[in-house]
Short mmCIF file of C-alpha atoms and ligand atoms in Angstrom, two decimals:
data_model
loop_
_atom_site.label_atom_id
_atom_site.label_comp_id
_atom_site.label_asym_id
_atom_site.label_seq_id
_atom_site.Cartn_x
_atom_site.Cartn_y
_atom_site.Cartn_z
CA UNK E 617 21.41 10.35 8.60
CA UNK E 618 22.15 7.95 6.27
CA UNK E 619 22.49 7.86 2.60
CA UNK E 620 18.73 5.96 2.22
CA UNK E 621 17.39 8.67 4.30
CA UNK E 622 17.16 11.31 1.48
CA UNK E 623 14.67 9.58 -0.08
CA UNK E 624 11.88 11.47 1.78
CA UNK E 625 11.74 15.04 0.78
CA UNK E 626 13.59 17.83 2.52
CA UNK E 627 13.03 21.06 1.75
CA UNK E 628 14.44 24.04 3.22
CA UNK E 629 12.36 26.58 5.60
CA UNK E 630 9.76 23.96 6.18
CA UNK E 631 8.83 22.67 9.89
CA UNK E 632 9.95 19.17 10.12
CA UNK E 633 7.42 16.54 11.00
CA UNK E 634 9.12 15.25 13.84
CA UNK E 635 9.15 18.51 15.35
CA UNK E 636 5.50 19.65 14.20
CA UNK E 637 4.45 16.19 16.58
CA UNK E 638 6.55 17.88 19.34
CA UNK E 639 4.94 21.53 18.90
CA UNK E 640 1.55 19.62 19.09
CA UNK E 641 2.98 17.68 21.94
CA UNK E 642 2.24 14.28 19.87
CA UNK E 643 4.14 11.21 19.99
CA UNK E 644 4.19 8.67 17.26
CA UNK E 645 5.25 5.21 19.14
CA UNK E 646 4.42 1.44 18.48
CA UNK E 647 1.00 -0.21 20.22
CA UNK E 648 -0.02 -3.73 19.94
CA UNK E 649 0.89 -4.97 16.42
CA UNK E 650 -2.58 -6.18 14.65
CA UNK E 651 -1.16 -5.98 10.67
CA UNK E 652 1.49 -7.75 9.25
CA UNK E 653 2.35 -6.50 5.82
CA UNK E 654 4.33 -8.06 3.60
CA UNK E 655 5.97 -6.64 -0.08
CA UNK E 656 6.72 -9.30 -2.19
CA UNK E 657 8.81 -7.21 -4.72
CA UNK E 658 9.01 -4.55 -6.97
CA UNK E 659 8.95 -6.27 -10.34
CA UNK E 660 5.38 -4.87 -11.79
CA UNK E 661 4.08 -4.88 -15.39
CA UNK E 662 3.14 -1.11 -15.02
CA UNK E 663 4.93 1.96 -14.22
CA UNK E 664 2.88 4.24 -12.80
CA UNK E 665 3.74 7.85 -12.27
CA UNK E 666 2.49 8.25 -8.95
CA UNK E 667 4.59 4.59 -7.59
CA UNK E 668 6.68 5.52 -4.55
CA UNK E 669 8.28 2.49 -4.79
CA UNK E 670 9.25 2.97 -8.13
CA UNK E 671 8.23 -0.46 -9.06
CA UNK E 672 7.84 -1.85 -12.92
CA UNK E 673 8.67 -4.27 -15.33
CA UNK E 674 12.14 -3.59 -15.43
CA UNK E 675 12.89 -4.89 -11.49
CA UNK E 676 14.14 -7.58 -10.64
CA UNK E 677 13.52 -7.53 -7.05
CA UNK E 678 11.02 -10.56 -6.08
CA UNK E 679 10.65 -12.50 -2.67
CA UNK E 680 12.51 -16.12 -2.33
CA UNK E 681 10.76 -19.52 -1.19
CA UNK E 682 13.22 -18.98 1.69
CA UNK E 683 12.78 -15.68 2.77
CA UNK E 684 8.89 -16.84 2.68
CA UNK E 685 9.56 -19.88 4.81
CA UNK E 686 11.11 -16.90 7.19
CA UNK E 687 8.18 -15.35 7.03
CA UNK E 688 5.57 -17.94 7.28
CA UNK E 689 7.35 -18.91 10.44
CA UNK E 690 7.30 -16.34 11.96
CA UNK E 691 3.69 -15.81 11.49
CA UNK E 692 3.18 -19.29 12.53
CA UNK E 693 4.94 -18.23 16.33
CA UNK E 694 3.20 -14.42 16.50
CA UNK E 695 -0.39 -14.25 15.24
CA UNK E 696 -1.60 -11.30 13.07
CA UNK E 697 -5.07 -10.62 12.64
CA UNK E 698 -4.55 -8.98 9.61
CA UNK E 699 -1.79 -10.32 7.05
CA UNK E 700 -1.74 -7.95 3.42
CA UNK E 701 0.26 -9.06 0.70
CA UNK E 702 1.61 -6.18 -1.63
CA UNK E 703 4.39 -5.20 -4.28
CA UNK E 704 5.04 -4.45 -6.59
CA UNK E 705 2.15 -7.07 -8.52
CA UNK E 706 2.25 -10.14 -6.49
CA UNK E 707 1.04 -12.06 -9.04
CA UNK E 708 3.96 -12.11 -10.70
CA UNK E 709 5.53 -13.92 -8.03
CA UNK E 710 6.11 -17.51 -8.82
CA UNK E 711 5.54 -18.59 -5.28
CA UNK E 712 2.87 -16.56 -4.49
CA UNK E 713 0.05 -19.95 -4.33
CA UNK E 714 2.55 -21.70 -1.48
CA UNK E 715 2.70 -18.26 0.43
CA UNK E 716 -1.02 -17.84 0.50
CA UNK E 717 -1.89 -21.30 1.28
CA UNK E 718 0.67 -21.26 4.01
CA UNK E 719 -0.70 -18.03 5.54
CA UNK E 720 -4.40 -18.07 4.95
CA UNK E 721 -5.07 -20.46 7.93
CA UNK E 722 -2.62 -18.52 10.40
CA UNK E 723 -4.51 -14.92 10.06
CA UNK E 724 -8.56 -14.19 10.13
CA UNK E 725 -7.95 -11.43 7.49
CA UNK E 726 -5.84 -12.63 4.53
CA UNK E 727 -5.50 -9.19 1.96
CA UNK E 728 -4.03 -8.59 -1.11
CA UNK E 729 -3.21 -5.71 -2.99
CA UNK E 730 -3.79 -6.38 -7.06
CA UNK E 731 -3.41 -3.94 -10.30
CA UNK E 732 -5.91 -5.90 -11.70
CA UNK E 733 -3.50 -6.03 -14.95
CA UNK E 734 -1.41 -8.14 -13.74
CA UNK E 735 -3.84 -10.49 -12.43
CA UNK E 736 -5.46 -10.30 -16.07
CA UNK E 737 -2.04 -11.47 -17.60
CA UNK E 738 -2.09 -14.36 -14.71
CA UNK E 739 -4.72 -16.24 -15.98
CA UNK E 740 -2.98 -19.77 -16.54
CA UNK E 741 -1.93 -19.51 -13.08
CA UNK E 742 -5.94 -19.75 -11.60
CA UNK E 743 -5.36 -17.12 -8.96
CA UNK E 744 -9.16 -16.08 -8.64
CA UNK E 745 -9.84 -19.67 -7.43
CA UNK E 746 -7.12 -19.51 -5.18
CA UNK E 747 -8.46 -16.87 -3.69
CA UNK E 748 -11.88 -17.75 -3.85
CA UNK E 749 -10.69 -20.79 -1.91
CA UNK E 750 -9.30 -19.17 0.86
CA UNK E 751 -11.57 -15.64 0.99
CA UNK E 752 -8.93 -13.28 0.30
CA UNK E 753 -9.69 -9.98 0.53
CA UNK E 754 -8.81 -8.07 -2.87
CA UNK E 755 -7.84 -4.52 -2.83
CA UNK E 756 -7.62 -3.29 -6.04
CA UNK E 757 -5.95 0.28 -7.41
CA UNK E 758 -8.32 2.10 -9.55
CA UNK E 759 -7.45 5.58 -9.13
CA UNK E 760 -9.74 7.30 -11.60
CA UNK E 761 -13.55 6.29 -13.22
CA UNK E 762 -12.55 8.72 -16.15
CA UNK E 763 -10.41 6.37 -18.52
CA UNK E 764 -8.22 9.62 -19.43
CA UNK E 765 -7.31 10.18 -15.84
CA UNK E 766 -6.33 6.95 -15.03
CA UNK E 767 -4.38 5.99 -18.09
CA UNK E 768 -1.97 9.04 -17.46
CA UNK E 769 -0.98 7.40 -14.15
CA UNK E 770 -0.84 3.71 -14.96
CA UNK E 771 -0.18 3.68 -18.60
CA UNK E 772 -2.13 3.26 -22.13
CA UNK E 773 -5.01 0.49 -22.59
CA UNK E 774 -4.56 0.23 -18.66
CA UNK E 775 -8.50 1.19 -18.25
CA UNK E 776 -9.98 -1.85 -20.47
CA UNK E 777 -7.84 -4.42 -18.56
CA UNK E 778 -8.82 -3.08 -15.44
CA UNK E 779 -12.38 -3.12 -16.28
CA UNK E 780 -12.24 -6.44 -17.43
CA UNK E 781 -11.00 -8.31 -14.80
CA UNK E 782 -13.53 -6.23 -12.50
CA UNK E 783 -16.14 -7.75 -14.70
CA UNK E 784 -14.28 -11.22 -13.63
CA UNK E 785 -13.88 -10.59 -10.25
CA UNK E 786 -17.65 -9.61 -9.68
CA UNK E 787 -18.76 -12.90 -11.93
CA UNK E 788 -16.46 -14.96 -9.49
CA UNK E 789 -18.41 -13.43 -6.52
CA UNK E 790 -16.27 -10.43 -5.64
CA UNK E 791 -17.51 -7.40 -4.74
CA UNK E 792 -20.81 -9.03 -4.58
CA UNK E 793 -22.91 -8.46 -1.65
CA UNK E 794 -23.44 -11.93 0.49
CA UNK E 795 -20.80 -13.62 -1.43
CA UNK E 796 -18.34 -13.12 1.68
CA UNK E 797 -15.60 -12.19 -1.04
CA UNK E 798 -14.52 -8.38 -0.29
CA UNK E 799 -13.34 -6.42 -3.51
CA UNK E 800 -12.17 -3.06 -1.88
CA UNK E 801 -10.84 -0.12 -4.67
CA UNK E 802 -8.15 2.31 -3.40
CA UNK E 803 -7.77 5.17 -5.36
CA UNK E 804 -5.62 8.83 -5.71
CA UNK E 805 -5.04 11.84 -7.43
CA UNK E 806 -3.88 12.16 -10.74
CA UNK E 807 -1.41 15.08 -9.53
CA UNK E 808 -0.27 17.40 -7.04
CA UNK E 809 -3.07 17.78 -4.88
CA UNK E 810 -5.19 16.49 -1.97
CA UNK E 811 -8.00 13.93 -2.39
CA UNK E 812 -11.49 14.99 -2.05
CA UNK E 813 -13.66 13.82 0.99
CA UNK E 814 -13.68 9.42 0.49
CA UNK E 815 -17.54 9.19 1.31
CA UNK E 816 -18.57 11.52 -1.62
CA UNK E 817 -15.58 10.14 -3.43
CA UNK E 818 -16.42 6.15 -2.70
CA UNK E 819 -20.89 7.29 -3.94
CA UNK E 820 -19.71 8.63 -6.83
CA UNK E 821 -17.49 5.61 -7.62
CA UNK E 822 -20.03 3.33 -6.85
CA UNK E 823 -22.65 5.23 -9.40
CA UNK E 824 -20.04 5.66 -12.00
CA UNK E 825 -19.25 1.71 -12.27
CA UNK E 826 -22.66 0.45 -11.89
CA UNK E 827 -24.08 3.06 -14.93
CA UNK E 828 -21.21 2.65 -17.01
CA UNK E 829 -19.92 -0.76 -16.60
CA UNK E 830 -22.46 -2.45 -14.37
CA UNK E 831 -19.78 -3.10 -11.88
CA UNK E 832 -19.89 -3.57 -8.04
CA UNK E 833 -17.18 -3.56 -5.69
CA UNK E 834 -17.47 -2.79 -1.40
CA UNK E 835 -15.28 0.19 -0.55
CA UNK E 836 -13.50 2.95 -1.69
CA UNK E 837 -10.01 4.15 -0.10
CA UNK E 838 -8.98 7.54 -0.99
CA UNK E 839 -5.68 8.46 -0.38
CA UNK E 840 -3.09 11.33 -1.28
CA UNK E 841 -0.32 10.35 -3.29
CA UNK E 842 3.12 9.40 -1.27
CA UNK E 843 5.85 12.24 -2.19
CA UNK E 844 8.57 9.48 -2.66
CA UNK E 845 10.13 7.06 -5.11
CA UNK E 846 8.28 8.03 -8.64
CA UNK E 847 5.79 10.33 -7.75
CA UNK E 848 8.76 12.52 -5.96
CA UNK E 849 10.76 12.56 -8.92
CA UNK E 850 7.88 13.81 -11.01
CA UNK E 851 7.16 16.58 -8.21
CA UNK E 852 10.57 17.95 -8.55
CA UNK E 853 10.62 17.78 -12.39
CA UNK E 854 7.17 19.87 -12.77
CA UNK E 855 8.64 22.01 -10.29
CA UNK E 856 5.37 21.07 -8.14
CA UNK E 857 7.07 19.79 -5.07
CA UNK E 858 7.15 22.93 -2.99
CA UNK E 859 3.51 23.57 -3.65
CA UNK E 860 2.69 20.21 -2.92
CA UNK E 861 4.44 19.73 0.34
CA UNK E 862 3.07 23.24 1.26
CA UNK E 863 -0.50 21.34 0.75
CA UNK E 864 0.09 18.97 2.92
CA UNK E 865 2.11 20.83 5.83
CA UNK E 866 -0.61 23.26 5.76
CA UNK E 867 -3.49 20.07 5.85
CA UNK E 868 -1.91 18.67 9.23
CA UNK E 869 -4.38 17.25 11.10
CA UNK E 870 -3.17 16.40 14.70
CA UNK E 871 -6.62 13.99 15.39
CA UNK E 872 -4.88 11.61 12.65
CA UNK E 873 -1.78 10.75 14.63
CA UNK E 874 -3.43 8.36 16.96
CA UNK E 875 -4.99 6.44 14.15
CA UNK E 876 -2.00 6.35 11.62
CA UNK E 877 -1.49 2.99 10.34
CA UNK E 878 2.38 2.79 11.62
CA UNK E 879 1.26 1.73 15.21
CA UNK E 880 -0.41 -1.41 15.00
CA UNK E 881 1.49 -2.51 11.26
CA UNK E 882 4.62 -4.16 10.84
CA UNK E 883 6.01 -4.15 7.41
CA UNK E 884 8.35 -6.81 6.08
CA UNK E 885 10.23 -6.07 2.54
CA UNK E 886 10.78 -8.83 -0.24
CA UNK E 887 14.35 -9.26 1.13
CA UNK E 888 12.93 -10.23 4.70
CA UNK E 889 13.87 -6.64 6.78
CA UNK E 890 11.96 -4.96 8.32
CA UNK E 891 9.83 -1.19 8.10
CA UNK E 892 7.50 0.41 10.05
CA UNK E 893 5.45 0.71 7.09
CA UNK E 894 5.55 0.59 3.45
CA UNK E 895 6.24 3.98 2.96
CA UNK E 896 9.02 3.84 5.41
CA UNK E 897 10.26 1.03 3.25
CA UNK E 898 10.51 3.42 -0.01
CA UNK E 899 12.41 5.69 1.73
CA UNK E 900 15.11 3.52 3.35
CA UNK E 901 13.85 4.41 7.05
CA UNK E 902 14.41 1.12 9.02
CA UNK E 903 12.14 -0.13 11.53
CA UNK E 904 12.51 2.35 14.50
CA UNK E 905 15.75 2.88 12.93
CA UNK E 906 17.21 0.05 13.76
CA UNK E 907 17.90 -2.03 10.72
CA UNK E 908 16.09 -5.93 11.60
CA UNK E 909 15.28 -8.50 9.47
CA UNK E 910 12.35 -11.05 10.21
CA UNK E 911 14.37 -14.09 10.91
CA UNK E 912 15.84 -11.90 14.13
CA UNK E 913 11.91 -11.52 15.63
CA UNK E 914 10.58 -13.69 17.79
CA UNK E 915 8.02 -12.00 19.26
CA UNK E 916 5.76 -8.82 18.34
CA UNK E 917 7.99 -5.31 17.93
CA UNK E 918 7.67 -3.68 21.20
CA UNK E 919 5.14 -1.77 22.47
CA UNK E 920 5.88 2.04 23.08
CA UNK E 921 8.91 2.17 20.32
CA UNK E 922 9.50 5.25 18.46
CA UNK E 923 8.56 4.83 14.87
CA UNK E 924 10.51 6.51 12.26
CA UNK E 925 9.11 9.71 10.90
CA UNK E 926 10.58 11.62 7.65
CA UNK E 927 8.77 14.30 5.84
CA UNK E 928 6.83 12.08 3.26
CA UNK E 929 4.99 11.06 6.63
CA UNK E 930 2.92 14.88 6.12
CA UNK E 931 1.15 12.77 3.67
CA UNK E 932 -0.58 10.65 6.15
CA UNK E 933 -1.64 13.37 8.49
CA UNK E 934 -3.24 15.92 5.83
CA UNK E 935 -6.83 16.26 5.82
CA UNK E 936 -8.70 12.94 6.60
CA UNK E 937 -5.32 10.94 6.59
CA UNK E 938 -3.83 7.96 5.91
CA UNK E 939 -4.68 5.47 8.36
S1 LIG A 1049 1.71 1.90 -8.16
FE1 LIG A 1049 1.34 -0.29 -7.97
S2 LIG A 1049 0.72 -0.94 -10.03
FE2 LIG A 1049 1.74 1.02 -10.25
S3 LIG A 1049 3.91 0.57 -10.67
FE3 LIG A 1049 3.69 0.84 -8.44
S4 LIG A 1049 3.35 -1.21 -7.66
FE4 LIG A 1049 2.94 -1.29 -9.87
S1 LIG A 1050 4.65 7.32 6.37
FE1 LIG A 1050 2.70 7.36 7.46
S2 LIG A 1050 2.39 5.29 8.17
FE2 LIG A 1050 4.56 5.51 7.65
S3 LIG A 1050 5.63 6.12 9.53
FE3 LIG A 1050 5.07 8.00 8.47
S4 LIG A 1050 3.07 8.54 9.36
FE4 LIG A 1050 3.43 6.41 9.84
#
C-alpha cells in the first residue's frame, strides 16, 4: 500500500470492500469506456465541508494549455460519448473557452459540473454564451432548498448567489423545457447520513424552486457524501466516522455493482494521470493501480481490468448508489 492509499478510510473490525464483492461473489472490472471525465483543478472559491477533494480558494492546482492539448488529443484519436468537465470550479480556469471549443465537436454529450458561484463571479468572461453555443450540459451542486442547510456546507451568502445565477441560467434557456439546454442539480446531505429516495427528493426540489423562487431546472441527483478529503476529516473530528461507515457497510446493495459508474468512466486529473474515477482520484488510488498518465493512452483502457476499490467505494453501493 502506498502512502496515498490512506486516504480512504480504514477502520478496524470492518469487512473490507474488496472482500464484501468476493463474499457476494462480485467482481468490479472495466467494460467499454463511454465517459471521459476530466478535473481541471482544485482551486475553488468555496470550501465546502463535505469536498472530498478538499478543493478551495487557497489551491493552486489548475490544468495547463499543454496538458489540455494532451487531452484534447487524445480525445480526438478515442471517441467518448460522454466528456464531463469538473474541479474544483472550472470556471476559474483561464483556458477553460479553448478546452470546450476544442472538445464540444469530438463528444455528443459535452457536461460540466458548476457551483454556480463561481460562474456568478465569471461574468466578464461570457461563459453562459459559450455554453449556450455549444449545448453544454450544466450540472449544478445545490445540495439543500433550505438556505440554512446549504450555507453550512458551502459557506455564508452562498444561497443568494446560487439562486441568482439559477435565475440566469433559466432566462438564458437552461433548465427550460424545449430549449435543448439541460440544467441538471446534484445534491447531498448536510451530514453523516444517507440520502433519502432521489424521486421524492428530485418532486420536492422541483416544488420548492418553482413556489419559492420560480425556478426550473431538469433533474435531480442525490447522492451520499464521499467519506474522503474534507468531508473525512470532519467525520473523524465529530467522532461520526464509525457511525457513518457503519451506515453505509450496513446499506450495501450488491444490484449496484454492475451499474457503478467506474466501468464505463475514465477519469483524467488536472496534472494529466489517470483514475478510475474521481473519487479514486481523492484518494490517491491510480487507475487499476497502475499509475498512467494520458499522454501514455492510445487507445480505450482495457476491457475486463480490475478497478481499484478502497473503502470510501461503500459509498457508491449503499442504498440506491452511486452510479
Ligand atoms: S464541493 Fe465543489 S464547490 Fe465545494 S469546495 Fe469542493 S469543488 Fe468547490
Ligand atoms: S469510488 Fe465508486 S466509482 Fe470509484 S471505484 Fe469505488 S465504487 Fe467505483
Amino acid at each position: 500500500m502506498n502512502e496515498q492509499q490512506t486516504k480512504s478510510p480504514q477502520l478496524a473490525g470492518s469487512q473490507r470492500f474488496i472482500d464484501r464483492l468476493a463474499e457476494q461473489q462480485l467482481t468490479l472490472t472495466r467494460e467499454q469506456t463511454t465517459t471521459l471525465q476530466i478535473n481541471t483543478g482544485l482551486l475553488c472559491d468555496l470550501c465546502c465541508r463535505h469536498c472530498h477533494l478538499e478543493a478551495g480558494p487557497q489551491r493552486s492546482e489548475l490544468m495547463s494549455r499543454a496538458t489540455m492539448e494532451q487531452i484534447i488529443a487524445h480525445a480526438r484519436q478515442v471517441h467518448y460519448p460522454t466528456i464531463d468537465i469538473t474541479g474544483g470550479a472550472p470556471e476559474l480556469v483561464p483556458d477553460l473557452a479553448y478546452l470546450i471549443e476544442r472538445l464540444a465537436p469530438l463528444t455528443e454529450r459535452l457536461m460540466l459540473r458548476t457551483n454556480l458561484t463561481a460562474l456568478h463571479r465569471s461574468d466578464n468572461k461570457d461563459l453562459i454564451g459559450l455554453f449556450q453555443r455549444h449545448k453544454v450540459v450544466l450540472v449544478a451542486s445545490f445540495p439543500a432548498t433550505n438556505a440554512a442547510q446549504l450555507e453550512a456546507q458551502r459557506g455564508v451568502g452562498v444561497m443568494d448567489s446560487s439562486l441568482q445565477m439559477l435565475k440566469r441560467l433559466n432566462a438564458a434557456g437552461y433548465g427550460i423545457a424545449g430549449s435543448g439546454l439541460q440544467l441538471d442539480l446534484v445534491a447531498s446531505p448536510s451530514g453523516a447520513f444517507l440520502p433519502s429516495g432521489q424521486e421524492q427528493a428530485e418532486k420536492k426540489f422541483k416544488r420548492d424552486l418553482a413556489r419559492k423562487w420560480g425556478l426550473e431546472f431538469n433533474q435531480l441527483y442525490i447522492f451520499a457524501n464521499m467519506p474522503l478529503g474534507r468531508f473525512l476529516h470532519w467525520l473523524q473530528k465529530s467522532d461520526n466516522l464509525q457511525s457513518y461507515m457503519e451506515k453505509l457497510t450496513a446499506g450495501f446493495n450488491p444490484c449496484t455493482v454492475d451499474g457503478l459508474m467506474c466501468r464505463t468512466l475514465l477519469s483524467v486529473n488536472w496534472d494529466g494521470y489517470l483514475y478510475d474515477c474521481d473519487f479514486n482520484l481523492a484518494a490517491g488510488f491510480p487507475l487499476a493501480g497502475v499509475t498512467t498518465h494520458i499522454s501514455e493512452l492510445n487507445d480505450y483502457p482495457e476491457k475486463g481490468m480490475a478497478i481499484a476499490v478502497g473503502e470510501h467505494c461503500y459509498a457508491c453501493t449503499a442504498g440506491s448508489g452511486f452510479t
